[in-house]
Amino acid sequence: MKKITIFACMILSLSLSACSTRQVVDKLSGSTAQRLVTLSVDQLISELPESPLSELQDAKVWMNTHFIREDPIVTYASARMKTEIDKRHQVTWTDSEKDAEKVIDVFFTSLATDQDSLGISIPIPTVTTESNEIGRLDIIALNMYHGVSELYFYVRDNATKTVVKAERSKAHIRTDTLALPIITIPINTLD
């Protein structure tokens, strides 16, 4: 009887796993993911440091953007950054780098969403999700969804060839839920 109890406890402890996982969400397939990343971009751009952007005041400017892959979110982030710079410093955007007085090189290091889960769950191998991961039944879990945007940039004066680097800037937007077997309770929301 004692061996059966020990065996049952071992099986139960293997079935119920307390764990923390992080999943990088590959595409912005849902509205929440899209809002997380675009709100983090908006926060990031609106909080950009004045220095060295103040050097762009009333100048003719060209902007280069760099990211690890081509992605529509880069186009969005670039347009958002141009709009913010124009609003703050009344720049004139040029059609080519050679016509510019100042050049800004923007390096996006993160424009994505990811997901963390911390809690106790039972894996359900017969159920798969959109990303082909094994499904799970949450006993009690905190599911955290993040939108992360990060960048740094250089401002170059074409006449003097001086280059000034801005510090890395980061914005992090999140929404959390408490997952139980029958119901999921929002803890905080994007609204």
Backbone as JSON, one array per atom type, in Angstrom:
{
  "sequence": "MKKITIFACMILSLSLSACSTRQVVDKLSGSTAQRLVTLSVDQLISELPESPLSELQDAKVWMNTHFIREDPIVTYASARMKTEIDKRHQVTWTDSEKDAEKVIDVFFTSLATDQDSLGISIPIPTVTTESNEIGRLDIIALNMYHGVSELYFYVRDNATKTVVKAERSKAHIRTDTLALPIITIPINTLD",
  "N": [[0.82, -1.19, 0.0], [1.96, 1.22, 0.8], [3.91, 1.55, -1.18], [2.34, 1.91, -3.43], [1.12, 4.35, -2.84], [3.36, 6.06, -2.8], [4.18, 5.75, -5.46], [1.91, 6.78, -6.78], [2.01, 9.43, -5.87], [4.4, 10.22, -7.09], [3.72, 10.05, -9.81], [1.64, 11.92, -9.87], [3.05, 14.25, -9.17], [4.69, 14.47, -11.4], [2.79, 14.9, -13.34], [1.49, 17.26, -12.61], [2.95, 20.16, -13.11], [4.92, 22.65, -11.84], [5.92, 25.53, -13.21], [7.83, 27.94, -15.07], [7.53, 29.57, -18.09], [8.63, 30.95, -21.2], [7.42, 32.29, -24.12], [8.16, 33.23, -27.32], [6.27, 35.15, -29.35], [5.64, 34.65, -32.64], [4.3, 36.02, -34.76], [2.16, 38.85, -35.32], [-0.62, 38.05, -34.77], [-3.07, 38.48, -33.5], [-5.38, 40.95, -32.19], [-4.7, 41.81, -29.59], [-1.94, 41.22, -29.44], [-1.03, 42.9, -31.5], [-1.76, 45.41, -30.5], [-0.24, 45.46, -28.15], [2.43, 45.58, -29.12], [2.36, 47.89, -30.78], [1.56, 49.88, -28.97], [3.74, 49.79, -27.24], [5.72, 50.69, -28.99], [4.75, 53.3, -29.46], [4.98, 54.38, -26.86], [7.76, 54.14, -26.47], [8.79, 55.83, -28.54], [7.63, 58.31, -27.88], [8.96, 58.87, -25.54], [11.59, 59.38, -26.21], [14.94, 60.55, -25.75], [15.78, 64.04, -25.45], [18.31, 64.9, -26.1], [20.43, 63.4, -28.35], [18.57, 64.48, -30.15], [17.78, 67.14, -30.27], [19.65, 68.4, -31.81], [18.71, 68.23, -34.35], [17.01, 70.29, -34.89], [15.15, 72.29, -37.04], [16.55, 71.36, -39.26], [17.63, 69.83, -42.39], [16.89, 66.55, -42.84], [17.76, 63.09, -43.01], [16.68, 59.75, -42.54], [17.82, 56.58, -41.59], [16.76, 53.28, -41.02], [17.27, 50.32, -39.13], [16.97, 46.85, -38.7], [16.77, 43.41, -37.66], [15.36, 41.96, -39.52], [13.18, 42.3, -42.38], [10.11, 43.85, -41.79], [6.69, 44.68, -41.29], [6.17, 46.1, -38.92], [8.45, 47.57, -38.49], [8.27, 49.53, -40.43], [6.04, 50.88, -39.43], [7.07, 51.74, -36.91], [9.18, 53.38, -37.79], [7.79, 55.4, -39.2], [6.34, 56.44, -37.08], [8.42, 57.43, -35.5], [9.54, 59.39, -37.21], [7.38, 61.17, -37.34], [7.24, 62.03, -34.67], [9.76, 63.26, -34.33], [9.55, 65.31, -36.21], [7.42, 66.75, -35.11], [8.55, 67.67, -32.7], [10.89, 69.05, -33.53], [10.61, 70.34, -35.97], [11.67, 69.46, -38.53], [12.95, 69.08, -41.92], [12.34, 66.56, -44.07], [14.5, 64.84, -46.2], [14.9, 63.68, -49.63], [17.03, 62.1, -50.17], [20.04, 60.77, -48.73], [22.37, 62.21, -49.27], [21.49, 64.81, -49.66], [20.93, 65.72, -47.16], [21.42, 67.61, -44.13], [21.71, 66.57, -41.64], [21.93, 63.22, -40.46], [20.12, 60.52, -39.25], [20.63, 57.46, -37.78], [18.84, 54.73, -36.99], [18.63, 52.02, -34.84], [16.73, 49.37, -34.31], [16.32, 47.18, -31.71], [14.49, 45.52, -30.62], [11.24, 44.67, -31.47], [8.59, 43.42, -30.72], [6.37, 40.85, -29.42], [6.05, 38.91, -26.45], [5.43, 36.08, -24.31], [4.84, 35.06, -21.03], [4.44, 32.45, -18.65], [3.54, 31.48, -15.47], [3.11, 29.12, -13.06], [0.96, 26.38, -12.03], [0.31, 23.66, -14.03], [-1.32, 21.19, -16.11], [0.01, 19.21, -18.56], [-1.42, 18.67, -21.77], [-1.13, 16.52, -24.09], [-2.55, 15.85, -26.43], [-3.81, 18.04, -27.42], [-3.12, 20.72, -29.44], [-1.76, 24.0, -29.98], [-2.03, 27.05, -31.96], [0.64, 27.57, -32.51], [1.73, 25.07, -32.55], [2.52, 24.03, -30.11], [2.43, 22.01, -27.15], [-0.69, 21.66, -25.59], [-2.22, 22.82, -22.5], [-3.72, 22.42, -19.29], [-4.53, 24.8, -17.08], [-4.05, 24.84, -13.66], [-3.61, 26.77, -11.68], [-2.41, 29.72, -12.82], [-0.32, 32.42, -13.76], [-0.58, 34.31, -16.49], [1.34, 36.21, -18.61], [1.5, 38.77, -20.92], [3.51, 40.48, -23.17], [4.52, 43.5, -24.77], [7.3, 44.59, -26.38], [9.57, 47.11, -27.09], [12.55, 48.42, -28.37], [15.37, 50.53, -28.86], [18.28, 52.2, -30.2], [20.1, 55.08, -31.31], [22.02, 57.01, -33.71], [23.12, 60.31, -34.37], [24.26, 62.07, -37.06], [26.24, 64.71, -38.24], [26.43, 65.93, -41.39], [28.11, 67.92, -42.41], [30.19, 68.47, -40.51], [30.92, 65.93, -39.85], [30.63, 64.85, -37.34], [29.5, 62.53, -34.89], [26.92, 61.56, -32.77], [25.87, 59.46, -30.21], [22.84, 58.15, -28.98], [21.55, 57.03, -25.83], [20.45, 53.67, -25.16], [17.0, 53.05, -25.51], [13.99, 51.85, -24.05], [10.76, 50.35, -24.08], [8.07, 48.84, -22.4], [5.16, 47.16, -22.48], [2.44, 45.6, -20.88], [0.01, 43.01, -20.32], [-1.89, 41.08, -18.08], [-3.18, 37.89, -17.01], [-5.04, 35.82, -14.77], [-5.1, 32.48, -14.8], [-7.35, 29.9, -14.41], [-8.78, 26.57, -13.96], [-11.4, 26.69, -15.11], [-12.01, 29.33, -15.7], [-10.66, 32.42, -16.91], [-9.17, 35.19, -15.52], [-8.89, 38.6, -16.02], [-6.16, 40.55, -14.97], [-4.86, 42.97, -15.37], [-5.45, 45.31, -17.99], [-5.18, 46.51, -21.41], [-6.72, 48.72, -21.82]],
  "CA": [[0.0, 0.0, 0.0], [2.84, 2.37, 0.89], [4.56, 1.7, -2.48], [1.34, 2.45, -4.36], [0.96, 5.76, -2.49], [4.56, 6.75, -3.27], [4.12, 5.75, -6.92], [0.85, 7.72, -7.16], [2.53, 10.78, -5.62], [5.39, 10.52, -8.13], [2.99, 10.29, -11.06], [0.93, 13.18, -9.7], [4.01, 15.36, -9.22], [5.14, 14.62, -12.78], [1.67, 15.41, -14.12], [1.32, 18.67, -12.24], [4.28, 20.75, -13.15], [5.02, 24.08, -11.54], [6.99, 25.96, -14.09], [7.76, 29.24, -15.71], [7.96, 29.44, -19.48], [8.54, 32.15, -22.03], [7.19, 31.98, -25.52], [8.25, 34.37, -28.22], [5.18, 35.08, -30.3], [6.29, 34.89, -33.92], [3.63, 36.99, -35.62], [1.17, 39.67, -34.65], [-1.84, 37.48, -35.34], [-4.29, 38.93, -32.86], [-5.48, 42.36, -31.83], [-3.94, 42.08, -28.37], [-0.51, 41.26, -29.78], [-0.78, 44.11, -32.28], [-1.85, 46.56, -29.59], [0.91, 45.44, -27.24], [3.65, 46.06, -29.77], [2.23, 49.28, -31.24], [1.57, 50.76, -27.79], [5.12, 49.89, -26.74], [6.42, 51.58, -29.93], [4.31, 54.66, -29.18], [5.59, 54.8, -25.59], [9.19, 54.27, -26.72], [9.07, 57.01, -29.36], [7.25, 59.53, -27.17], [9.9, 59.1, -24.44], [12.96, 59.5, -26.7], [15.67, 61.65, -25.09], [15.94, 65.27, -26.23], [19.68, 64.94, -26.62], [20.9, 64.36, -29.34], [17.55, 64.87, -31.13], [17.69, 68.6, -30.37], [20.56, 68.83, -32.88], [17.99, 68.17, -35.62], [16.1, 71.43, -34.98], [15.05, 73.03, -38.3], [17.55, 70.85, -40.22], [17.25, 68.88, -43.43], [17.25, 65.28, -42.19], [17.53, 61.78, -43.62], [16.68, 58.72, -41.5], [18.0, 55.16, -41.93], [16.34, 52.38, -39.95], [17.9, 49.0, -39.23], [16.41, 45.8, -37.86], [17.33, 42.12, -38.07], [14.6, 41.43, -40.65], [12.14, 43.18, -42.93], [8.89, 43.61, -41.05], [5.8, 45.85, -41.32], [6.23, 46.88, -37.68], [9.57, 48.51, -38.65], [7.7, 50.65, -41.19], [5.21, 51.61, -38.47], [7.94, 52.39, -35.92], [9.91, 54.44, -38.48], [6.84, 56.49, -39.45], [6.02, 57.04, -35.77], [9.59, 58.2, -35.08], [9.62, 60.58, -38.06], [6.32, 62.08, -36.92], [7.62, 62.61, -33.37], [10.9, 64.17, -34.54], [9.03, 66.49, -36.9], [6.6, 67.5, -34.14], [9.42, 68.32, -31.72], [12.02, 69.84, -34.04], [10.27, 70.96, -37.25], [12.69, 69.1, -39.52], [12.56, 68.85, -43.3], [12.85, 65.25, -44.48], [15.05, 64.89, -47.55], [14.66, 62.52, -50.49], [18.24, 61.27, -50.22], [20.99, 61.01, -47.65], [23.37, 63.22, -49.67], [20.89, 66.15, -49.56], [20.64, 66.01, -45.75], [22.41, 68.24, -43.24], [21.86, 65.63, -40.52], [21.47, 61.86, -40.73], [19.86, 59.74, -38.04], [20.64, 56.01, -37.99], [18.08, 54.12, -35.9], [18.8, 50.57, -34.73], [15.73, 48.74, -33.48], [16.83, 45.92, -31.17], [13.34, 44.67, -30.31], [9.9, 45.13, -31.85], [7.92, 42.12, -30.69], [5.61, 40.45, -28.24], [6.35, 37.59, -25.91], [4.45, 35.62, -23.35], [5.35, 34.27, -19.91], [3.42, 31.78, -17.85], [4.1, 31.01, -14.22], [2.05, 28.49, -12.29], [0.82, 24.93, -12.03], [-0.51, 23.23, -15.16], [-1.25, 19.79, -16.53], [0.17, 19.15, -20.01], [-2.41, 17.88, -22.51], [-0.41, 16.31, -25.35], [-3.4, 15.66, -27.61], [-4.3, 19.34, -27.84], [-2.05, 21.63, -29.84], [-2.18, 25.37, -30.22], [-1.66, 27.56, -33.29], [2.09, 27.51, -32.7], [2.09, 23.66, -32.45], [3.04, 23.63, -28.81], [1.52, 21.13, -26.42], [-1.66, 22.39, -24.8], [-2.14, 22.59, -21.07], [-4.83, 22.83, -18.44], [-3.97, 25.55, -15.96], [-4.66, 24.7, -12.34], [-3.53, 28.19, -11.34], [-1.26, 30.24, -13.54], [-0.28, 33.83, -14.14], [-0.16, 34.46, -17.89], [1.78, 37.58, -18.83], [1.72, 39.08, -22.33], [4.35, 41.68, -23.21], [4.94, 44.17, -25.99], [8.61, 45.16, -26.06], [10.22, 47.88, -28.16], [13.84, 48.92, -27.89], [16.19, 51.09, -29.93], [19.27, 53.25, -29.97], [20.32, 55.76, -32.59], [23.13, 57.94, -33.89], [22.87, 61.5, -35.17], [25.51, 62.47, -37.73], [26.24, 65.98, -38.96], [27.13, 65.69, -42.66], [29.13, 68.95, -42.66], [31.34, 68.31, -39.6], [31.14, 64.48, -39.71], [30.53, 64.43, -35.94], [28.46, 61.54, -34.63], [26.52, 61.49, -31.37], [25.03, 58.28, -29.97], [21.85, 58.23, -27.89], [21.47, 55.84, -24.99], [19.4, 52.71, -25.52], [15.68, 53.33, -24.93], [13.16, 50.64, -24.05], [9.39, 50.45, -23.57], [7.53, 47.52, -22.1], [3.72, 47.21, -22.18], [2.01, 44.24, -20.56], [-1.32, 42.7, -19.81], [-1.78, 39.82, -17.36], [-4.41, 37.19, -16.64], [-4.95, 34.7, -13.84], [-5.77, 31.36, -15.46], [-7.85, 28.82, -13.55], [-9.28, 25.51, -14.85], [-12.65, 26.98, -15.8], [-12.14, 30.74, -16.04], [-9.46, 33.25, -16.94], [-9.52, 36.48, -14.94], [-7.92, 39.65, -16.36], [-5.6, 41.28, -13.83], [-4.78, 44.33, -15.91], [-5.77, 45.3, -19.41], [-4.59, 47.59, -22.18], [-7.63, 49.88, -21.85]],
  "C": [[0.86, 1.26, 0.0], [3.52, 2.64, -0.46], [3.59, 2.31, -3.5], [1.14, 3.95, -4.1], [2.15, 6.57, -2.99], [4.54, 6.85, -4.79], [3.07, 6.75, -7.42], [1.3, 9.16, -6.96], [3.55, 11.18, -6.67], [4.71, 10.84, -9.45], [2.26, 11.63, -11.0], [1.89, 14.36, -9.79], [4.59, 15.55, -10.62], [4.04, 15.22, -13.65], [1.42, 16.89, -13.86], [2.7, 19.3, -12.21], [4.19, 22.23, -12.84], [6.19, 24.6, -12.33], [6.77, 27.39, -14.54], [8.27, 29.06, -17.13], [7.86, 30.78, -20.16], [8.39, 31.7, -23.46], [7.33, 33.27, -26.3], [7.16, 34.19, -29.26], [5.71, 35.54, -31.65], [5.61, 35.95, -34.77], [2.56, 37.72, -34.83], [-0.22, 39.27, -35.13], [-3.12, 38.01, -34.71], [-4.24, 40.4, -32.49], [-4.67, 42.69, -30.59], [-2.46, 42.16, -28.65], [-0.17, 42.52, -30.56], [-0.8, 45.34, -31.39], [-0.67, 46.6, -28.64], [2.15, 46.02, -27.9], [3.51, 47.5, -30.24], [2.18, 50.26, -30.07], [2.96, 50.87, -27.2], [5.96, 50.76, -27.67], [6.04, 53.02, -29.64], [4.94, 55.2, -27.9], [7.09, 55.05, -25.78], [9.51, 55.57, -27.45], [8.73, 58.3, -28.62], [8.21, 59.86, -26.02], [11.36, 59.18, -24.91], [13.65, 60.69, -26.05], [15.83, 62.85, -26.02], [17.34, 65.37, -26.83], [20.0, 63.55, -27.15], [19.85, 64.79, -30.37], [17.45, 66.38, -31.31], [18.62, 69.15, -31.45], [19.88, 68.82, -34.25], [17.1, 69.39, -35.86], [16.26, 72.18, -36.3], [16.04, 72.56, -39.38], [16.88, 70.02, -41.31], [17.78, 67.53, -42.99], [16.9, 64.09, -43.07], [17.58, 60.75, -42.5], [16.85, 57.34, -42.12], [17.51, 54.34, -40.75], [16.91, 50.99, -40.21], [17.23, 48.06, -38.24], [16.91, 44.47, -38.41], [16.58, 41.48, -39.23], [13.62, 42.49, -41.14], [10.82, 42.84, -42.23], [8.0, 44.85, -41.12], [5.86, 46.71, -40.05], [7.4, 47.88, -37.73], [9.09, 49.75, -39.42], [6.85, 51.52, -40.27], [6.08, 52.4, -37.5], [8.72, 53.55, -36.55], [9.01, 55.65, -38.74], [6.5, 57.21, -38.15], [7.19, 57.9, -35.29], [9.74, 59.47, -35.9], [8.58, 61.62, -37.63], [6.69, 62.78, -35.61], [8.76, 63.61, -33.53], [10.42, 65.45, -35.22], [8.22, 67.37, -35.95], [7.49, 68.29, -33.18], [10.37, 69.34, -32.33], [11.81, 70.43, -35.43], [11.34, 70.71, -38.33], [12.08, 69.06, -40.92], [13.17, 67.53, -43.71], [13.31, 65.32, -45.93], [14.75, 63.61, -48.31], [15.87, 61.62, -50.6], [19.18, 61.68, -49.09], [21.97, 62.12, -48.01], [22.82, 64.64, -49.6], [20.67, 66.6, -48.11], [21.79, 66.74, -45.06], [22.73, 67.29, -42.08], [21.3, 64.28, -40.95], [21.27, 61.17, -39.38], [19.8, 58.27, -38.44], [19.99, 55.36, -36.78], [18.25, 52.61, -35.97], [17.75, 50.04, -33.76], [16.29, 47.4, -33.01], [15.7, 44.98, -30.74], [12.07, 45.39, -30.75], [9.04, 43.87, -31.89], [7.05, 41.97, -29.45], [6.19, 39.13, -27.74], [5.38, 37.3, -24.78], [5.16, 34.78, -22.3], [4.17, 33.6, -19.22], [4.11, 31.21, -16.62], [2.96, 30.38, -13.42], [2.08, 26.98, -12.38], [-0.15, 24.55, -13.15], [-0.35, 21.74, -15.4], [-1.08, 19.8, -18.05], [-0.89, 18.25, -20.63], [-1.83, 17.65, -23.9], [-1.28, 16.15, -26.58], [-3.95, 16.97, -28.16], [-3.1, 20.2, -28.23], [-2.62, 23.01, -30.11], [-1.76, 25.79, -31.61], [-0.17, 27.43, -33.55], [2.62, 26.08, -32.52], [2.77, 23.28, -31.15], [2.0, 22.76, -28.12], [0.6, 21.98, -25.56], [-1.52, 22.07, -23.32], [-3.44, 23.04, -20.4], [-4.22, 23.52, -17.24], [-4.76, 25.27, -14.69], [-4.74, 26.09, -11.72], [-2.26, 28.71, -12.0], [-1.43, 31.73, -13.8], [0.26, 33.89, -15.56], [0.13, 35.93, -18.14], [2.11, 37.77, -20.3], [2.42, 40.43, -22.41], [4.49, 42.21, -24.64], [6.23, 44.9, -25.66], [9.17, 45.87, -27.28], [11.49, 48.49, -27.58], [14.63, 49.44, -29.08], [17.33, 51.92, -29.36], [19.53, 53.89, -31.32], [21.54, 56.67, -32.53], [22.64, 59.12, -34.7], [24.21, 61.96, -35.73], [25.29, 63.81, -38.43], [27.05, 65.77, -40.23], [28.23, 66.7, -42.93], [30.38, 68.71, -41.81], [31.75, 66.85, -39.41], [31.16, 64.03, -38.24], [29.34, 63.5, -35.78], [28.19, 61.5, -33.13], [25.58, 60.3, -31.22], [24.09, 58.54, -28.8], [21.9, 56.93, -27.1], [20.33, 54.94, -25.47], [18.11, 53.08, -24.78], [14.83, 52.08, -25.07], [11.78, 50.96, -23.5], [8.82, 49.04, -23.46], [6.07, 47.69, -21.69], [3.28, 45.78, -21.89], [0.55, 44.19, -20.16], [-1.24, 41.29, -19.22], [-3.16, 39.22, -17.12], [-4.08, 36.11, -15.62], [-5.77, 33.58, -14.45], [-6.09, 30.28, -14.44], [-8.46, 27.76, -14.47], [-10.52, 25.89, -15.66], [-12.73, 28.41, -16.31], [-10.76, 31.41, -16.08], [-9.87, 34.66, -16.51], [-8.48, 37.52, -15.35], [-7.46, 40.37, -15.1], [-5.42, 42.74, -14.21], [-5.01, 44.24, -17.41], [-5.1, 46.49, -20.1], [-5.46, 48.84, -22.19], [-7.46, 50.74, -20.63]]
}
